[in-house]
Amino acid sequence: MERILEIYSRLRPAKVFADIGCDHGLVAELAAKNALAEKIYITDISAECLKKAEKLLKRFIDVGTVESVVCDGFSGIEEPVDEALIAGMGGEEIVKILSSSAYRCERLVLQPMKNPEKVRAYLVGNGYKILEDVTFRDVKYYDIVAAERGEDELSEEEILFGRTNLAERPQAFIDKVKAEIEDIGEYLKNPMNETSRAALTARREKLRGIL
């Protein structure tokens, strides 16, 4: 539940909020209970998967506060969305959803399960300013990125690791870096070609430079 609360805490009041690929709908439920938006959309590409969230949010759907839409990304939402959440997907999938949207939300909260660097690079390259970009832990390590429309630039290291992480060095981020250094050390004990070995060694040195 801590992951859900971490995600929810990054949301801000909005006229229209969309939870894209909403899974069980737990974040949308918190948003509805706290009247975070006048209108809340929950979406999923699978009608079967969406049923879980529809059951949880039935009382809000019945009064029209929440609307359930079976669609890919934003494609089934017929009005502008002020703030959107996309969580629990890979970074490449998140970028695909954002880049295929006909409009850009004013604010985004994104929680990629992998490849967060691709999300960061997309955001600053497509008219978004990153407000917060931090690692947290709830059994596993997770990255969360909050952004709004605006201009921004990131260094190579900030794209790789997150600007907030590098500036504030939260404990979860430091622990994640240490864990990856240990993992790479174990991988390097195995037979591999020189190209792979060089890439892993370079990655380890970059990580060590953070500590």
Coordinates of C-alpha atoms in Angstrom, one line a residue:
M1 CA 0.0 0.0 0.0
E2 CA 3.0 2.3 0.5
R3 CA 3.6 2.4 -3.2
I4 CA 0.0 3.5 -3.8
L5 CA 0.3 6.3 -1.2
E6 CA 3.7 7.5 -2.6
I7 CA 2.0 7.8 -6.0
Y8 CA -1.1 9.5 -4.7
S9 CA 0.9 12.0 -2.7
R10 CA 2.3 13.4 -6.0
L11 CA -1.2 14.2 -7.4
R12 CA -2.6 17.7 -7.3
P13 CA -6.2 19.0 -7.5
A14 CA -7.4 19.0 -11.1
K15 CA -10.6 19.5 -13.1
V16 CA -10.1 16.3 -15.1
F17 CA -7.8 13.5 -13.9
A18 CA -7.1 10.3 -15.7
D19 CA -5.6 7.1 -14.3
I20 CA -4.2 5.4 -17.5
G21 CA -3.9 1.6 -17.2
C22 CA -5.5 1.9 -13.7
D23 CA -5.0 -1.7 -12.6
H24 CA -7.1 -2.2 -9.4
G25 CA -8.0 1.5 -9.3
L26 CA -6.6 2.1 -5.8
V27 CA -5.1 5.5 -6.7
A28 CA -8.2 6.6 -8.4
E29 CA -10.2 5.5 -5.3
L30 CA -8.1 7.8 -3.1
A31 CA -8.5 10.6 -5.6
A32 CA -12.3 10.1 -5.7
K33 CA -12.7 9.9 -1.9
N34 CA -10.7 13.1 -1.4
A35 CA -12.5 14.9 -4.3
L36 CA -9.2 15.6 -6.0
A37 CA -10.8 16.2 -9.3
E38 CA -14.3 17.1 -10.7
K39 CA -14.0 14.2 -13.1
I40 CA -11.9 11.1 -12.9
Y41 CA -11.3 8.7 -15.8
I42 CA -10.0 5.2 -15.3
T43 CA -8.8 3.4 -18.4
D44 CA -7.4 0.0 -19.4
I45 CA -6.9 -1.6 -22.8
S46 CA -8.6 -4.7 -21.4
A47 CA -12.3 -4.7 -20.4
E48 CA -11.6 -7.7 -18.2
C49 CA -8.8 -6.0 -16.3
L50 CA -10.9 -2.8 -15.9
K51 CA -13.7 -4.8 -14.1
K52 CA -11.6 -4.9 -10.9
A53 CA -11.4 -1.1 -10.8
E54 CA -15.0 -0.7 -11.8
K55 CA -16.1 -2.9 -8.8
L56 CA -14.0 -0.9 -6.4
L57 CA -15.2 2.5 -7.7
K58 CA -18.8 1.5 -8.4
R59 CA -20.4 4.2 -6.1
F60 CA -18.4 6.9 -7.7
I61 CA -19.2 5.6 -11.2
D62 CA -22.9 5.5 -10.3
V63 CA -22.9 9.2 -9.5
G64 CA -20.8 10.2 -12.5
T65 CA -17.7 11.3 -10.7
V66 CA -15.7 8.5 -12.2
E67 CA -16.0 7.2 -15.8
S68 CA -14.6 3.9 -16.9
V69 CA -13.2 3.7 -20.5
V70 CA -11.8 0.7 -22.3
C71 CA -9.1 2.2 -24.5
D72 CA -5.4 2.3 -25.4
G73 CA -3.8 5.2 -23.5
F74 CA -5.8 8.4 -23.8
S75 CA -7.6 7.4 -27.1
G76 CA -11.0 6.9 -25.5
I77 CA -11.1 10.1 -23.5
E78 CA -13.0 12.8 -25.3
E79 CA -12.0 15.9 -23.3
P80 CA -8.7 17.5 -22.3
V81 CA -7.1 15.9 -19.2
D82 CA -5.4 18.3 -16.8
E83 CA -3.5 15.7 -14.9
A84 CA -2.7 12.1 -15.7
L85 CA -1.2 9.1 -13.9
I86 CA 0.6 6.3 -15.7
A87 CA 2.0 3.8 -13.3
G88 CA 3.1 0.2 -13.3
M89 CA 4.3 0.0 -16.9
G90 CA 7.7 0.0 -18.5
G91 CA 9.3 3.3 -19.5
E92 CA 9.1 2.5 -23.2
E93 CA 5.3 1.8 -22.9
I94 CA 4.8 5.0 -21.0
V95 CA 6.6 7.0 -23.7
K96 CA 4.6 5.2 -26.4
I97 CA 1.3 6.2 -24.7
L98 CA 2.4 9.9 -24.2
S99 CA 3.7 10.2 -27.7
S100 CA 0.6 8.8 -29.3
S101 CA -1.8 11.2 -27.4
A102 CA -3.5 13.9 -29.5
Y103 CA -2.9 16.4 -26.7
R104 CA -0.5 17.0 -23.8
C105 CA -1.7 17.0 -20.2
E106 CA -0.7 20.0 -18.1
R107 CA 0.7 17.7 -15.4
L108 CA 1.9 14.1 -15.3
V109 CA 2.7 11.6 -12.6
L110 CA 4.6 8.7 -14.0
Q111 CA 5.8 5.5 -12.2
P112 CA 7.9 3.4 -14.7
M113 CA 8.7 -0.1 -13.6
K114 CA 11.9 0.0 -15.7
N115 CA 13.8 2.3 -18.1
P116 CA 13.0 5.5 -16.2
E117 CA 15.7 7.2 -18.1
K118 CA 13.6 6.9 -21.3
V119 CA 10.7 8.7 -19.5
R120 CA 13.0 11.5 -18.3
A121 CA 14.5 12.0 -21.8
Y122 CA 11.0 12.1 -23.4
L123 CA 9.7 14.6 -21.0
V124 CA 12.4 17.2 -21.3
G125 CA 12.4 16.7 -25.1
N126 CA 8.7 17.2 -25.4
G127 CA 7.9 20.4 -23.5
Y128 CA 7.8 19.2 -19.9
K129 CA 9.6 20.4 -16.8
I130 CA 10.4 17.7 -14.2
L131 CA 9.2 18.8 -10.7
E132 CA 10.4 15.7 -8.8
D133 CA 12.1 12.5 -9.8
V134 CA 12.8 10.2 -6.9
T135 CA 13.4 6.6 -6.0
F136 CA 11.4 5.1 -3.1
R137 CA 11.1 1.6 -1.7
D138 CA 8.1 -0.6 -1.0
V139 CA 9.7 -4.1 -0.8
K140 CA 11.1 -3.3 -4.3
Y141 CA 12.7 -0.1 -5.6
Y142 CA 10.5 2.2 -7.6
D143 CA 11.0 5.5 -9.5
I144 CA 8.4 8.2 -9.7
V145 CA 8.5 11.3 -11.9
A146 CA 6.2 14.3 -11.5
A147 CA 6.2 16.8 -14.4
E148 CA 4.3 19.8 -15.8
R149 CA 4.3 21.7 -19.0
G150 CA 7.4 23.9 -19.4
E151 CA 11.0 24.0 -20.5
D152 CA 13.7 21.9 -18.9
E153 CA 17.1 20.5 -19.4
L154 CA 18.8 17.5 -17.8
S155 CA 22.4 16.4 -17.8
E156 CA 23.3 12.9 -18.9
E157 CA 23.6 11.8 -15.3
E158 CA 20.3 13.4 -14.4
I159 CA 18.6 11.5 -17.2
L160 CA 20.2 8.2 -16.0
F161 CA 19.5 8.6 -12.3
G162 CA 17.0 11.4 -11.7
R163 CA 17.7 15.0 -10.8
T164 CA 16.0 14.8 -7.4
N165 CA 17.9 11.7 -6.5
L166 CA 21.3 13.2 -7.3
A167 CA 20.5 16.5 -5.5
E168 CA 18.8 15.1 -2.4
R169 CA 20.3 11.6 -2.3
P170 CA 17.3 9.8 -0.6
Q171 CA 18.2 6.7 1.2
A172 CA 16.2 4.4 -1.1
F173 CA 18.2 5.7 -4.1
I174 CA 21.6 5.2 -2.3
D175 CA 20.5 1.7 -1.3
K176 CA 19.4 0.9 -4.9
V177 CA 22.8 2.1 -6.2
K178 CA 24.6 -0.1 -3.7
A179 CA 22.5 -3.1 -4.6
E180 CA 23.1 -2.6 -8.3
I181 CA 26.9 -2.3 -7.7
E182 CA 26.7 -5.7 -5.9
D183 CA 24.7 -7.3 -8.6
I184 CA 27.1 -6.2 -11.3
G185 CA 30.0 -7.6 -9.2
E186 CA 28.2 -11.0 -9.3
Y187 CA 27.4 -10.8 -13.0
L188 CA 31.1 -10.1 -13.7
K189 CA 32.1 -13.4 -12.2
N190 CA 30.3 -15.2 -15.1
P191 CA 31.8 -15.8 -18.5
M192 CA 30.8 -13.1 -21.1
N193 CA 32.1 -11.4 -24.1
E194 CA 34.5 -8.4 -23.7
T195 CA 31.9 -5.9 -25.0
S196 CA 29.4 -6.9 -22.2
R197 CA 32.1 -7.0 -19.6
A198 CA 33.3 -3.5 -20.6
A199 CA 29.8 -2.1 -20.5
L200 CA 29.1 -3.6 -17.0
T201 CA 32.4 -2.4 -15.7
A202 CA 31.7 1.1 -17.0
R203 CA 28.2 1.1 -15.4
R204 CA 29.7 0.0 -12.1
E205 CA 32.2 2.8 -12.1
K206 CA 29.5 5.3 -12.9
L207 CA 27.4 4.0 -10.0
R208 CA 30.4 4.1 -7.6
G209 CA 30.9 7.8 -8.6
I210 CA 27.5 8.6 -7.1
L211 CA 28.4 7.2 -3.6

